[in-house]
Amino acid sequence: KQEVTQIPAALSVPEGENLVLNCSFTDSAIYNLQWFRQDPGKGLTSLLLIQSSQREQTSGRLNASLDKSSGRSTLYIAASQPGDSATYLCAADGSSNTGKLIFGQGTTLQVKP
Amino acid sequence: NAGVMQNPRHLVRRRGQEARLRCSPMKGHSHVYWYRQLPEEGLKFMVYLQKENIIDESGMPKERFSAEFPKEGPSILRIQQVVRGDSAAYFCASSPGQGAADTQYFGPGTRLTVL
């Protein structure tokens, strides 16, 4: 049974700092891993999707890596901005290739001006 | 291309009433997923549907909950005889295809409050 864990639960950094969010999963037989952003009271915005055959994906200031063998993914945010403040969620598929996502509890990020 | 639409955005029900949550997927998407986010908890998968078919309902509570995705119209998540523990945010997501290759696009959610 797939379980996804995110550390830390909360993070506060000054503006401009580079930071890394961590995600670990118990079943390495995943098809993909997705990172999402959730703003308070809002829905989820997809940030990056990494297929199992890929090692990383990049979009602007965001870079996500995937290491299936160790059961880990990281989301790197460069030059953080106050607008990056949100909860970041990682989700692994449920190993059934149906697209069913198993979510971590999220990391709530605060970037202080 | 409008995103995933959910309505209502907020729904208040008294214990014992029925709640109907609607989800219109993005244009061209035929795969719909429902997730629930309980207070202070992460998102949990509930059900995966294609047009007129339930593919995976392993996350659905055994009683009172049902979902459908008819040939025409939105997907419906129905909760009968609601209880206070049903209070949560319910999110719908859609994708153009099945499984790993396709990003899921989420709607804004329906926040259900049971009094």
mmCIF file with all atom_site columns, C-alpha atoms in Angstrom:
data_model
loop_
_atom_site.group_PDB
_atom_site.id
_atom_site.type_symbol
_atom_site.label_atom_id
_atom_site.label_alt_id
_atom_site.label_comp_id
_atom_site.label_asym_id
_atom_site.label_entity_id
_atom_site.label_seq_id
_atom_site.pdbx_PDB_ins_code
_atom_site.Cartn_x
_atom_site.Cartn_y
_atom_site.Cartn_z
_atom_site.occupancy
_atom_site.B_iso_or_equiv
_atom_site.pdbx_formal_charge
_atom_site.auth_seq_id
_atom_site.auth_comp_id
_atom_site.auth_asym_id
_atom_site.auth_atom_id
_atom_site.pdbx_PDB_model_num
ATOM 1   C CA . LYS A 1 1   ? 0.000   0.000  0.000   1.00 0.00 ? 1   LYS A CA 1
ATOM 2   C CA . GLN A 1 2   ? 1.438   3.310  -1.088  1.00 0.00 ? 2   GLN A CA 1
ATOM 3   C CA . GLU A 1 3   ? 2.069   5.907  1.611   1.00 0.00 ? 3   GLU A CA 1
ATOM 4   C CA . VAL A 1 4   ? 3.410   9.398  0.968   1.00 0.00 ? 4   VAL A CA 1
ATOM 5   C CA . THR A 1 5   ? 5.131   11.563 3.568   1.00 0.00 ? 5   THR A CA 1
ATOM 6   C CA . GLN A 1 6   ? 6.227   15.180 3.345   1.00 0.00 ? 6   GLN A CA 1
ATOM 7   C CA . ILE A 1 7   ? 8.797   16.859 5.529   1.00 0.00 ? 7   ILE A CA 1
ATOM 8   C CA . PRO A 1 8   ? 8.788   19.473 6.928   1.00 0.00 ? 8   PRO A CA 1
ATOM 9   C CA . ALA A 1 9   ? 5.121   20.158 7.648   1.00 0.00 ? 9   ALA A CA 1
ATOM 10  C CA . ALA A 1 10  ? 5.786   23.885 7.683   1.00 0.00 ? 10  ALA A CA 1
ATOM 11  C CA . LEU A 1 11  ? 8.604   26.110 6.534   1.00 0.00 ? 11  LEU A CA 1
ATOM 12  C CA . SER A 1 12  ? 9.249   29.838 6.850   1.00 0.00 ? 12  SER A CA 1
ATOM 13  C CA . VAL A 1 13  ? 12.007  31.511 4.855   1.00 0.00 ? 13  VAL A CA 1
ATOM 14  C CA . PRO A 1 14  ? 13.028  35.060 3.943   1.00 0.00 ? 14  PRO A CA 1
ATOM 15  C CA . GLU A 1 15  ? 12.388  36.258 0.428   1.00 0.00 ? 15  GLU A CA 1
ATOM 16  C CA . GLY A 1 16  ? 15.094  35.357 -2.072  1.00 0.00 ? 16  GLY A CA 1
ATOM 17  C CA . GLU A 1 17  ? 16.160  32.147 -0.416  1.00 0.00 ? 17  GLU A CA 1
ATOM 18  C CA . ASN A 1 18  ? 16.435  28.882 -2.333  1.00 0.00 ? 18  ASN A CA 1
ATOM 19  C CA . LEU A 1 19  ? 14.603  26.026 -0.671  1.00 0.00 ? 19  LEU A CA 1
ATOM 20  C CA . VAL A 1 20  ? 13.894  22.320 -0.947  1.00 0.00 ? 20  VAL A CA 1
ATOM 21  C CA . LEU A 1 21  ? 10.707  20.478 -0.079  1.00 0.00 ? 21  LEU A CA 1
ATOM 22  C CA . ASN A 1 22  ? 10.900  16.751 0.512   1.00 0.00 ? 22  ASN A CA 1
ATOM 23  C CA . CYS A 1 23  ? 8.540   13.939 -0.357  1.00 0.00 ? 23  CYS A CA 1
ATOM 24  C CA . SER A 1 24  ? 9.010   10.237 0.303   1.00 0.00 ? 24  SER A CA 1
ATOM 25  C CA . PHE A 1 25  ? 6.923   7.271  -0.801  1.00 0.00 ? 25  PHE A CA 1
ATOM 26  C CA . THR A 1 26  ? 6.929   3.662  0.348   1.00 0.00 ? 26  THR A CA 1
ATOM 27  C CA . ASP A 1 27  ? 6.234   1.801  -2.903  1.00 0.00 ? 27  ASP A CA 1
ATOM 28  C CA . SER A 1 28  ? 8.895   2.489  -5.508  1.00 0.00 ? 28  SER A CA 1
ATOM 29  C CA . ALA A 1 29  ? 6.806   0.909  -8.271  1.00 0.00 ? 29  ALA A CA 1
ATOM 30  C CA . ILE A 1 30  ? 5.176   4.196  -9.184  1.00 0.00 ? 30  ILE A CA 1
ATOM 31  C CA . TYR A 1 31  ? 4.166   5.405  -12.620 1.00 0.00 ? 31  TYR A CA 1
ATOM 32  C CA . ASN A 1 32  ? 4.508   9.083  -11.856 1.00 0.00 ? 32  ASN A CA 1
ATOM 33  C CA . LEU A 1 33  ? 4.783   11.668 -9.134  1.00 0.00 ? 33  LEU A CA 1
ATOM 34  C CA . GLN A 1 34  ? 3.096   15.063 -9.178  1.00 0.00 ? 34  GLN A CA 1
ATOM 35  C CA . TRP A 1 35  ? 3.674   18.241 -7.254  1.00 0.00 ? 35  TRP A CA 1
ATOM 36  C CA . PHE A 1 36  ? 0.764   20.597 -6.599  1.00 0.00 ? 36  PHE A CA 1
ATOM 37  C CA . ARG A 1 37  ? 0.250   23.945 -4.986  1.00 0.00 ? 37  ARG A CA 1
ATOM 38  C CA . GLN A 1 38  ? -2.810  24.745 -2.870  1.00 0.00 ? 38  GLN A CA 1
ATOM 39  C CA . ASP A 1 39  ? -3.668  28.240 -1.741  1.00 0.00 ? 39  ASP A CA 1
ATOM 40  C CA . PRO A 1 40  ? -5.896  28.659 1.352   1.00 0.00 ? 40  PRO A CA 1
ATOM 41  C CA . GLY A 1 41  ? -9.505  27.844 0.560   1.00 0.00 ? 41  GLY A CA 1
ATOM 42  C CA . LYS A 1 42  ? -8.688  27.091 -3.052  1.00 0.00 ? 42  LYS A CA 1
ATOM 43  C CA . GLY A 1 43  ? -8.221  24.115 -5.299  1.00 0.00 ? 43  GLY A CA 1
ATOM 44  C CA . LEU A 1 44  ? -4.986  22.503 -6.429  1.00 0.00 ? 44  LEU A CA 1
ATOM 45  C CA . THR A 1 45  ? -2.742  23.781 -9.175  1.00 0.00 ? 45  THR A CA 1
ATOM 46  C CA . SER A 1 46  ? -0.512  21.240 -10.872 1.00 0.00 ? 46  SER A CA 1
ATOM 47  C CA . LEU A 1 47  ? 3.126   22.344 -10.864 1.00 0.00 ? 47  LEU A CA 1
ATOM 48  C CA . LEU A 1 48  ? 5.140   19.452 -12.230 1.00 0.00 ? 48  LEU A CA 1
ATOM 49  C CA . LEU A 1 49  ? 4.597   15.822 -13.193 1.00 0.00 ? 49  LEU A CA 1
ATOM 50  C CA . ILE A 1 50  ? 7.531   13.427 -13.339 1.00 0.00 ? 50  ILE A CA 1
ATOM 51  C CA . GLN A 1 51  ? 7.084   10.150 -15.159 1.00 0.00 ? 51  GLN A CA 1
ATOM 52  C CA . SER A 1 52  ? 8.727   7.085  -13.646 1.00 0.00 ? 52  SER A CA 1
ATOM 53  C CA . SER A 1 53  ? 11.257  7.002  -16.459 1.00 0.00 ? 53  SER A CA 1
ATOM 54  C CA . GLN A 1 54  ? 12.330  10.583 -15.792 1.00 0.00 ? 54  GLN A CA 1
ATOM 55  C CA . ARG A 1 55  ? 14.716  11.947 -13.192 1.00 0.00 ? 55  ARG A CA 1
ATOM 56  C CA . GLU A 1 56  ? 13.574  15.547 -13.073 1.00 0.00 ? 56  GLU A CA 1
ATOM 57  C CA . GLN A 1 57  ? 11.302  18.208 -14.495 1.00 0.00 ? 57  GLN A CA 1
ATOM 58  C CA . THR A 1 58  ? 11.736  21.961 -14.566 1.00 0.00 ? 58  THR A CA 1
ATOM 59  C CA . SER A 1 59  ? 9.311   24.847 -14.888 1.00 0.00 ? 59  SER A CA 1
ATOM 60  C CA . GLY A 1 60  ? 10.599  28.352 -14.345 1.00 0.00 ? 60  GLY A CA 1
ATOM 61  C CA . ARG A 1 61  ? 12.001  28.625 -10.829 1.00 0.00 ? 61  ARG A CA 1
ATOM 62  C CA . LEU A 1 62  ? 10.777  25.145 -9.943  1.00 0.00 ? 62  LEU A CA 1
ATOM 63  C CA . ASN A 1 63  ? 12.689  21.909 -10.325 1.00 0.00 ? 63  ASN A CA 1
ATOM 64  C CA . ALA A 1 64  ? 11.411  18.541 -9.203  1.00 0.00 ? 64  ALA A CA 1
ATOM 65  C CA . SER A 1 65  ? 13.530  15.424 -8.997  1.00 0.00 ? 65  SER A CA 1
ATOM 66  C CA . LEU A 1 66  ? 12.583  11.785 -8.629  1.00 0.00 ? 66  LEU A CA 1
ATOM 67  C CA . ASP A 1 67  ? 14.656  8.920  -7.216  1.00 0.00 ? 67  ASP A CA 1
ATOM 68  C CA . LYS A 1 68  ? 12.541  5.809  -7.347  1.00 0.00 ? 68  LYS A CA 1
ATOM 69  C CA . SER A 1 69  ? 15.158  3.551  -5.794  1.00 0.00 ? 69  SER A CA 1
ATOM 70  C CA . SER A 1 70  ? 15.253  5.582  -2.604  1.00 0.00 ? 70  SER A CA 1
ATOM 71  C CA . GLY A 1 71  ? 11.556  6.470  -2.690  1.00 0.00 ? 71  GLY A CA 1
ATOM 72  C CA . ARG A 1 72  ? 12.139  10.206 -2.717  1.00 0.00 ? 72  ARG A CA 1
ATOM 73  C CA . SER A 1 73  ? 11.237  13.309 -4.624  1.00 0.00 ? 73  SER A CA 1
ATOM 74  C CA . THR A 1 74  ? 12.284  16.875 -3.992  1.00 0.00 ? 74  THR A CA 1
ATOM 75  C CA . LEU A 1 75  ? 10.856  20.183 -5.135  1.00 0.00 ? 75  LEU A CA 1
ATOM 76  C CA . TYR A 1 76  ? 13.436  22.907 -5.433  1.00 0.00 ? 76  TYR A CA 1
ATOM 77  C CA . ILE A 1 77  ? 12.247  26.518 -5.484  1.00 0.00 ? 77  ILE A CA 1
ATOM 78  C CA . ALA A 1 78  ? 14.814  29.078 -6.527  1.00 0.00 ? 78  ALA A CA 1
ATOM 79  C CA . ALA A 1 79  ? 14.816  32.695 -5.409  1.00 0.00 ? 79  ALA A CA 1
ATOM 80  C CA . SER A 1 80  ? 11.635  32.375 -3.374  1.00 0.00 ? 80  SER A CA 1
ATOM 81  C CA . GLN A 1 81  ? 9.040   35.164 -3.443  1.00 0.00 ? 81  GLN A CA 1
ATOM 82  C CA . PRO A 1 82  ? 6.168   36.064 -1.093  1.00 0.00 ? 82  PRO A CA 1
ATOM 83  C CA . GLY A 1 83  ? 3.785   34.900 -3.826  1.00 0.00 ? 83  GLY A CA 1
ATOM 84  C CA . ASP A 1 84  ? 5.200   31.398 -3.420  1.00 0.00 ? 84  ASP A CA 1
ATOM 85  C CA . SER A 1 85  ? 3.538   31.174 -0.002  1.00 0.00 ? 85  SER A CA 1
ATOM 86  C CA . ALA A 1 86  ? 1.132   28.241 -0.154  1.00 0.00 ? 86  ALA A CA 1
ATOM 87  C CA . THR A 1 87  ? 0.830   24.574 0.742   1.00 0.00 ? 87  THR A CA 1
ATOM 88  C CA . TYR A 1 88  ? 2.783   22.261 -1.531  1.00 0.00 ? 88  TYR A CA 1
ATOM 89  C CA . LEU A 1 89  ? 1.520   18.739 -2.006  1.00 0.00 ? 89  LEU A CA 1
ATOM 90  C CA . CYS A 1 90  ? 3.189   15.782 -3.613  1.00 0.00 ? 90  CYS A CA 1
ATOM 91  C CA . ALA A 1 91  ? 1.186   12.852 -4.881  1.00 0.00 ? 91  ALA A CA 1
ATOM 92  C CA . ALA A 1 92  ? 2.208   9.448  -6.165  1.00 0.00 ? 92  ALA A CA 1
ATOM 93  C CA . ASP A 1 93  ? -0.032  7.254  -8.241  1.00 0.00 ? 93  ASP A CA 1
ATOM 94  C CA . GLY A 1 94  ? -1.477  4.235  -6.493  1.00 0.00 ? 94  GLY A CA 1
ATOM 95  C CA . SER A 1 95  ? 0.575   1.772  -8.544  1.00 0.00 ? 95  SER A CA 1
ATOM 96  C CA . SER A 1 96  ? -2.463  0.657  -10.487 1.00 0.00 ? 96  SER A CA 1
ATOM 97  C CA . ASN A 1 97  ? -1.878  2.972  -13.427 1.00 0.00 ? 97  ASN A CA 1
ATOM 98  C CA . THR A 1 98  ? -5.403  4.250  -13.144 1.00 0.00 ? 98  THR A CA 1
ATOM 99  C CA . GLY A 1 99  ? -4.289  7.715  -12.147 1.00 0.00 ? 99  GLY A CA 1
ATOM 100 C CA . LYS A 1 100 ? -5.473  7.317  -8.568  1.00 0.00 ? 100 LYS A CA 1
ATOM 101 C CA . LEU A 1 101 ? -3.277  9.691  -6.556  1.00 0.00 ? 101 LEU A CA 1
ATOM 102 C CA . ILE A 1 102 ? -1.980  9.168  -3.026  1.00 0.00 ? 102 ILE A CA 1
ATOM 103 C CA . PHE A 1 103 ? -1.222  12.528 -1.420  1.00 0.00 ? 103 PHE A CA 1
ATOM 104 C CA . GLY A 1 104 ? 1.191   13.568 1.258   1.00 0.00 ? 104 GLY A CA 1
ATOM 105 C CA . GLN A 1 105 ? 0.036   15.860 4.053   1.00 0.00 ? 105 GLN A CA 1
ATOM 106 C CA . GLY A 1 106 ? 1.741   18.834 2.458   1.00 0.00 ? 106 GLY A CA 1
ATOM 107 C CA . THR A 1 107 ? 4.351   21.409 3.395   1.00 0.00 ? 107 THR A CA 1
ATOM 108 C CA . THR A 1 108 ? 3.020   24.866 4.212   1.00 0.00 ? 108 THR A CA 1
ATOM 109 C CA . LEU A 1 109 ? 5.495   27.445 3.000   1.00 0.00 ? 109 LEU A CA 1
ATOM 110 C CA . GLN A 1 110 ? 5.659   31.048 4.132   1.00 0.00 ? 110 GLN A CA 1
ATOM 111 C CA . VAL A 1 111 ? 8.026   33.406 2.329   1.00 0.00 ? 111 VAL A CA 1
ATOM 112 C CA . LYS A 1 112 ? 8.534   36.599 4.275   1.00 0.00 ? 112 LYS A CA 1
ATOM 113 C CA . PRO A 1 113 ? 9.189   39.866 2.436   1.00 0.00 ? 113 PRO A CA 1
ATOM 114 C CA . ASN B 2 1   ? -10.848 26.319 -22.482 1.00 0.00 ? 1   ASN B CA 1
ATOM 115 C CA . ALA B 2 2   ? -12.547 26.573 -19.136 1.00 0.00 ? 2   ALA B CA 1
ATOM 116 C CA . GLY B 2 3   ? -11.023 24.631 -16.296 1.00 0.00 ? 3   GLY B CA 1
ATOM 117 C CA . VAL B 2 4   ? -12.699 22.017 -14.156 1.00 0.00 ? 4   VAL B CA 1
ATOM 118 C CA . MET B 2 5   ? -15.897 23.455 -12.751 1.00 0.00 ? 5   MET B CA 1
ATOM 119 C CA . GLN B 2 6   ? -17.524 22.448 -9.514  1.00 0.00 ? 6   GLN B CA 1
ATOM 120 C CA . ASN B 2 7   ? -20.760 23.612 -8.005  1.00 0.00 ? 7   ASN B CA 1
ATOM 121 C CA . PRO B 2 8   ? -21.856 24.627 -5.610  1.00 0.00 ? 8   PRO B CA 1
ATOM 122 C CA . ARG B 2 9   ? -18.694 26.077 -4.119  1.00 0.00 ? 9   ARG B CA 1
ATOM 123 C CA . HIS B 2 10  ? -20.203 26.021 -0.662  1.00 0.00 ? 10  HIS B CA 1
ATOM 124 C CA . LEU B 2 11  ? -22.984 23.767 0.533   1.00 0.00 ? 11  LEU B CA 1
ATOM 125 C CA . VAL B 2 12  ? -24.645 23.694 3.936   1.00 0.00 ? 12  VAL B CA 1
ATOM 126 C CA . ARG B 2 13  ? -26.794 20.761 4.933   1.00 0.00 ? 13  ARG B CA 1
ATOM 127 C CA . ARG B 2 14  ? -28.430 19.611 8.138   1.00 0.00 ? 14  ARG B CA 1
ATOM 128 C CA . ARG B 2 15  ? -27.842 16.130 9.438   1.00 0.00 ? 15  ARG B CA 1
ATOM 129 C CA . GLY B 2 16  ? -29.926 13.599 7.550   1.00 0.00 ? 16  GLY B CA 1
ATOM 130 C CA . GLN B 2 17  ? -30.259 15.644 4.359   1.00 0.00 ? 17  GLN B CA 1
ATOM 131 C CA . GLU B 2 18  ? -28.796 14.766 0.995   1.00 0.00 ? 18  GLU B CA 1
ATOM 132 C CA . ALA B 2 19  ? -25.848 16.531 -0.625  1.00 0.00 ? 19  ALA B CA 1
ATOM 133 C CA . ARG B 2 20  ? -25.268 16.581 -4.384  1.00 0.00 ? 20  ARG B CA 1
ATOM 134 C CA . LEU B 2 21  ? -21.943 17.824 -5.654  1.00 0.00 ? 21  LEU B CA 1
ATOM 135 C CA . ARG B 2 22  ? -21.401 18.475 -9.352  1.00 0.00 ? 22  ARG B CA 1
ATOM 136 C CA . CYS B 2 23  ? -18.260 18.408 -11.440 1.00 0.00 ? 23  CYS B CA 1
ATOM 137 C CA . SER B 2 24  ? -17.866 19.405 -15.069 1.00 0.00 ? 24  SER B CA 1
ATOM 138 C CA . PRO B 2 25  ? -14.521 18.230 -16.420 1.00 0.00 ? 25  PRO B CA 1
ATOM 139 C CA . MET B 2 26  ? -12.371 20.209 -18.772 1.00 0.00 ? 26  MET B CA 1
ATOM 140 C CA . LYS B 2 27  ? -13.430 20.079 -22.380 1.00 0.00 ? 27  LYS B CA 1
ATOM 141 C CA . GLY B 2 28  ? -12.164 16.933 -24.006 1.00 0.00 ? 28  GLY B CA 1
ATOM 142 C CA . HIS B 2 29  ? -11.528 15.137 -20.721 1.00 0.00 ? 29  HIS B CA 1
ATOM 143 C CA . SER B 2 30  ? -13.373 11.884 -20.194 1.00 0.00 ? 30  SER B CA 1
ATOM 144 C CA . HIS B 2 31  ? -11.778 10.802 -16.911 1.00 0.00 ? 31  HIS B CA 1
ATOM 145 C CA . VAL B 2 32  ? -12.984 12.157 -13.573 1.00 0.00 ? 32  VAL B CA 1
ATOM 146 C CA . TYR B 2 33  ? -11.611 11.648 -10.080 1.00 0.00 ? 33  TYR B CA 1
ATOM 147 C CA . TRP B 2 34  ? -13.139 12.668 -6.748  1.00 0.00 ? 34  TRP B CA 1
ATOM 148 C CA . TYR B 2 35  ? -11.038 13.393 -3.649  1.00 0.00 ? 35  TYR B CA 1
ATOM 149 C CA . ARG B 2 36  ? -11.997 14.442 -0.146  1.00 0.00 ? 36  ARG B CA 1
ATOM 150 C CA . GLN B 2 37  ? -10.013 16.717 2.170   1.00 0.00 ? 37  GLN B CA 1
ATOM 151 C CA . LEU B 2 38  ? -11.123 16.431 5.772   1.00 0.00 ? 38  LEU B CA 1
ATOM 152 C CA . PRO B 2 39  ? -10.169 19.223 8.188   1.00 0.00 ? 39  PRO B CA 1
ATOM 153 C CA . GLU B 2 40  ? -6.500  18.959 9.153   1.00 0.00 ? 40  GLU B CA 1
ATOM 154 C CA . GLU B 2 41  ? -6.040  15.936 6.881   1.00 0.00 ? 41  GLU B CA 1
ATOM 155 C CA . GLY B 2 42  ? -4.616  15.367 3.443   1.00 0.00 ? 42  GLY B CA 1
ATOM 156 C CA . LEU B 2 43  ? -6.527  14.659 0.297   1.00 0.00 ? 43  LEU B CA 1
ATOM 157 C CA . LYS B 2 44  ? -7.887  11.140 0.014   1.00 0.00 ? 44  LYS B CA 1
ATOM 158 C CA . PHE B 2 45  ? -8.919  9.445  -3.204  1.00 0.00 ? 45  PHE B CA 1
ATOM 159 C CA . MET B 2 46  ? -12.568 8.454  -3.369  1.00 0.00 ? 46  MET B CA 1
ATOM 160 C CA . VAL B 2 47  ? -13.542 7.317  -6.845  1.00 0.00 ? 47  VAL B CA 1
ATOM 161 C CA . TYR B 2 48  ? -12.431 7.267  -10.480 1.00 0.00 ? 48  TYR B CA 1
ATOM 162 C CA . LEU B 2 49  ? -14.998 7.339  -13.267 1.00 0.00 ? 49  LEU B CA 1
ATOM 163 C CA . GLN B 2 50  ? -15.142 7.368  -17.014 1.00 0.00 ? 50  GLN B CA 1
ATOM 164 C CA . LYS B 2 51  ? -18.284 8.138  -18.959 1.00 0.00 ? 51  LYS B CA 1
ATOM 165 C CA . GLU B 2 52  ? -21.004 5.788  -17.673 1.00 0.00 ? 52  GLU B CA 1
ATOM 166 C CA . ASN B 2 53  ? -18.486 3.622  -15.818 1.00 0.00 ? 53  ASN B CA 1
ATOM 167 C CA . ILE B 2 54  ? -17.060 3.457  -12.324 1.00 0.00 ? 54  ILE B CA 1
ATOM 168 C CA . ILE B 2 55  ? -13.484 2.284  -12.711 1.00 0.00 ? 55  ILE B CA 1
ATOM 169 C CA . ASP B 2 56  ? -12.173 2.407  -9.148  1.00 0.00 ? 56  ASP B CA 1
ATOM 170 C CA . GLU B 2 57  ? -14.275 3.146  -6.077  1.00 0.00 ? 57  GLU B CA 1
ATOM 171 C CA . SER B 2 58  ? -11.863 1.789  -3.523  1.00 0.00 ? 58  SER B CA 1
ATOM 172 C CA . GLY B 2 59  ? -11.869 5.060  -1.561  1.00 0.00 ? 59  GLY B CA 1
ATOM 173 C CA . MET B 2 60  ? -15.613 5.447  -1.285  1.00 0.00 ? 60  MET B CA 1
ATOM 174 C CA . PRO B 2 61  ? -17.257 4.859  2.074   1.00 0.00 ? 61  PRO B CA 1
ATOM 175 C CA . LYS B 2 62  ? -19.369 1.725  1.899   1.00 0.00 ? 62  LYS B CA 1
ATOM 176 C CA . GLU B 2 63  ? -22.626 3.422  2.748   1.00 0.00 ? 63  GLU B CA 1
ATOM 177 C CA . ARG B 2 64  ? -24.408 6.656  1.839   1.00 0.00 ? 64  ARG B CA 1
ATOM 178 C CA . PHE B 2 65  ? -21.917 7.701  -0.861  1.00 0.00 ? 65  PHE B CA 1
ATOM 179 C CA . SER B 2 66  ? -22.377 7.201  -4.590  1.00 0.00 ? 66  SER B CA 1
ATOM 180 C CA . ALA B 2 67  ? -20.962 8.699  -7.760  1.00 0.00 ? 67  ALA B CA 1
ATOM 181 C CA . GLU B 2 68  ? -21.896 8.781  -11.391 1.00 0.00 ? 68  GLU B CA 1
ATOM 182 C CA . PHE B 2 69  ? -20.626 10.235 -14.637 1.00 0.00 ? 69  PHE B CA 1
ATOM 183 C CA . PRO B 2 70  ? -23.425 10.009 -17.197 1.00 0.00 ? 70  PRO B CA 1
ATOM 184 C CA . LYS B 2 71  ? -23.028 10.139 -20.935 1.00 0.00 ? 71  LYS B CA 1
ATOM 185 C CA . GLU B 2 72  ? -24.349 13.681 -20.912 1.00 0.00 ? 72  GLU B CA 1
ATOM 186 C CA . GLY B 2 73  ? -23.869 16.186 -18.135 1.00 0.00 ? 73  GLY B CA 1
ATOM 187 C CA . PRO B 2 74  ? -21.592 16.565 -15.151 1.00 0.00 ? 74  PRO B CA 1
ATOM 188 C CA . SER B 2 75  ? -20.283 13.972 -12.757 1.00 0.00 ? 75  SER B CA 1
ATOM 189 C CA . ILE B 2 76  ? -22.291 13.823 -9.536  1.00 0.00 ? 76  ILE B CA 1
ATOM 190 C CA . LEU B 2 77  ? -21.095 12.844 -6.071  1.00 0.00 ? 77  LEU B CA 1
ATOM 191 C CA . ARG B 2 78  ? -24.100 12.100 -3.907  1.00 0.00 ? 78  ARG B CA 1
ATOM 192 C CA . ILE B 2 79  ? -24.060 11.813 -0.133  1.00 0.00 ? 79  ILE B CA 1
ATOM 193 C CA . GLN B 2 80  ? -27.245 10.571 1.478   1.00 0.00 ? 80  GLN B CA 1
ATOM 194 C CA . GLN B 2 81  ? -28.233 11.215 5.093   1.00 0.00 ? 81  GLN B CA 1
ATOM 195 C CA . VAL B 2 82  ? -25.239 13.421 5.769   1.00 0.00 ? 82  VAL B CA 1
ATOM 196 C CA . VAL B 2 83  ? -23.531 13.401 9.161   1.00 0.00 ? 83  VAL B CA 1
ATOM 197 C CA . ARG B 2 84  ? -21.208 15.976 10.715  1.00 0.00 ? 84  ARG B CA 1
ATOM 198 C CA . GLY B 2 85  ? -18.194 13.833 9.832   1.00 0.00 ? 85  GLY B CA 1
ATOM 199 C CA . ASP B 2 86  ? -18.963 14.399 6.151   1.00 0.00 ? 86  ASP B CA 1
ATOM 200 C CA . SER B 2 87  ? -17.996 18.064 6.520   1.00 0.00 ? 87  SER B CA 1
ATOM 201 C CA . ALA B 2 88  ? -15.002 18.484 4.223   1.00 0.00 ? 88  ALA B CA 1
ATOM 202 C CA . ALA B 2 89  ? -13.787 19.928 0.975   1.00 0.00 ? 89  ALA B CA 1
ATOM 203 C CA . TYR B 2 90  ? -14.583 17.703 -1.985  1.00 0.00 ? 90  TYR B CA 1
ATOM 204 C CA . PHE B 2 91  ? -12.392 18.112 -5.036  1.00 0.00 ? 91  PHE B CA 1
ATOM 205 C CA . CYS B 2 92  ? -12.939 16.854 -8.523  1.00 0.00 ? 92  CYS B CA 1
ATOM 206 C CA . ALA B 2 93  ? -10.144 16.368 -11.033 1.00 0.00 ? 93  ALA B CA 1
ATOM 207 C CA . SER B 2 94  ? -10.194 15.475 -14.691 1.00 0.00 ? 94  SER B CA 1
ATOM 208 C CA . SER B 2 95  ? -7.681  14.178 -17.197 1.00 0.00 ? 95  SER B CA 1
ATOM 209 C CA . PRO B 2 96  ? -7.791  13.527 -20.923 1.00 0.00 ? 96  PRO B CA 1
ATOM 210 C CA . GLY B 2 97  ? -6.606  9.948  -20.625 1.00 0.00 ? 97  GLY B CA 1
ATOM 211 C CA . GLN B 2 98  ? -6.146  7.205  -18.148 1.00 0.00 ? 98  GLN B CA 1
ATOM 212 C CA . GLY B 2 99  ? -3.354  6.801  -15.737 1.00 0.00 ? 99  GLY B CA 1
ATOM 213 C CA . ALA B 2 100 ? 0.193   7.798  -15.375 1.00 0.00 ? 100 ALA B CA 1
ATOM 214 C CA . ALA B 2 101 ? 0.841   9.870  -18.433 1.00 0.00 ? 101 ALA B CA 1
ATOM 215 C CA . ASP B 2 102 ? -1.762  12.505 -17.819 1.00 0.00 ? 102 ASP B CA 1
ATOM 216 C CA . THR B 2 103 ? -1.765  15.385 -15.414 1.00 0.00 ? 103 THR B CA 1
ATOM 217 C CA . GLN B 2 104 ? -4.905  15.731 -13.352 1.00 0.00 ? 104 GLN B CA 1
ATOM 218 C CA . TYR B 2 105 ? -6.499  19.154 -13.330 1.00 0.00 ? 105 TYR B CA 1
ATOM 219 C CA . PHE B 2 106 ? -8.375  20.037 -10.200 1.00 0.00 ? 106 PHE B CA 1
ATOM 220 C CA . GLY B 2 107 ? -11.488 22.079 -9.702  1.00 0.00 ? 107 GLY B CA 1
ATOM 221 C CA . PRO B 2 108 ? -11.892 24.699 -6.954  1.00 0.00 ? 108 PRO B CA 1
ATOM 222 C CA . GLY B 2 109 ? -13.713 22.264 -4.694  1.00 0.00 ? 109 GLY B CA 1
ATOM 223 C CA . THR B 2 110 ? -17.054 22.166 -2.909  1.00 0.00 ? 110 THR B CA 1
ATOM 224 C CA . ARG B 2 111 ? -16.912 22.894 0.792   1.00 0.00 ? 111 ARG B CA 1
ATOM 225 C CA . LEU B 2 112 ? -19.632 20.930 2.549   1.00 0.00 ? 112 LEU B CA 1
ATOM 226 C CA . THR B 2 113 ? -20.701 21.924 6.032   1.00 0.00 ? 113 THR B CA 1
ATOM 227 C CA . VAL B 2 114 ? -23.071 19.683 7.921   1.00 0.00 ? 114 VAL B CA 1
ATOM 228 C CA . LEU B 2 115 ? -24.884 21.359 10.794  1.00 0.00 ? 115 LEU B CA 1
#
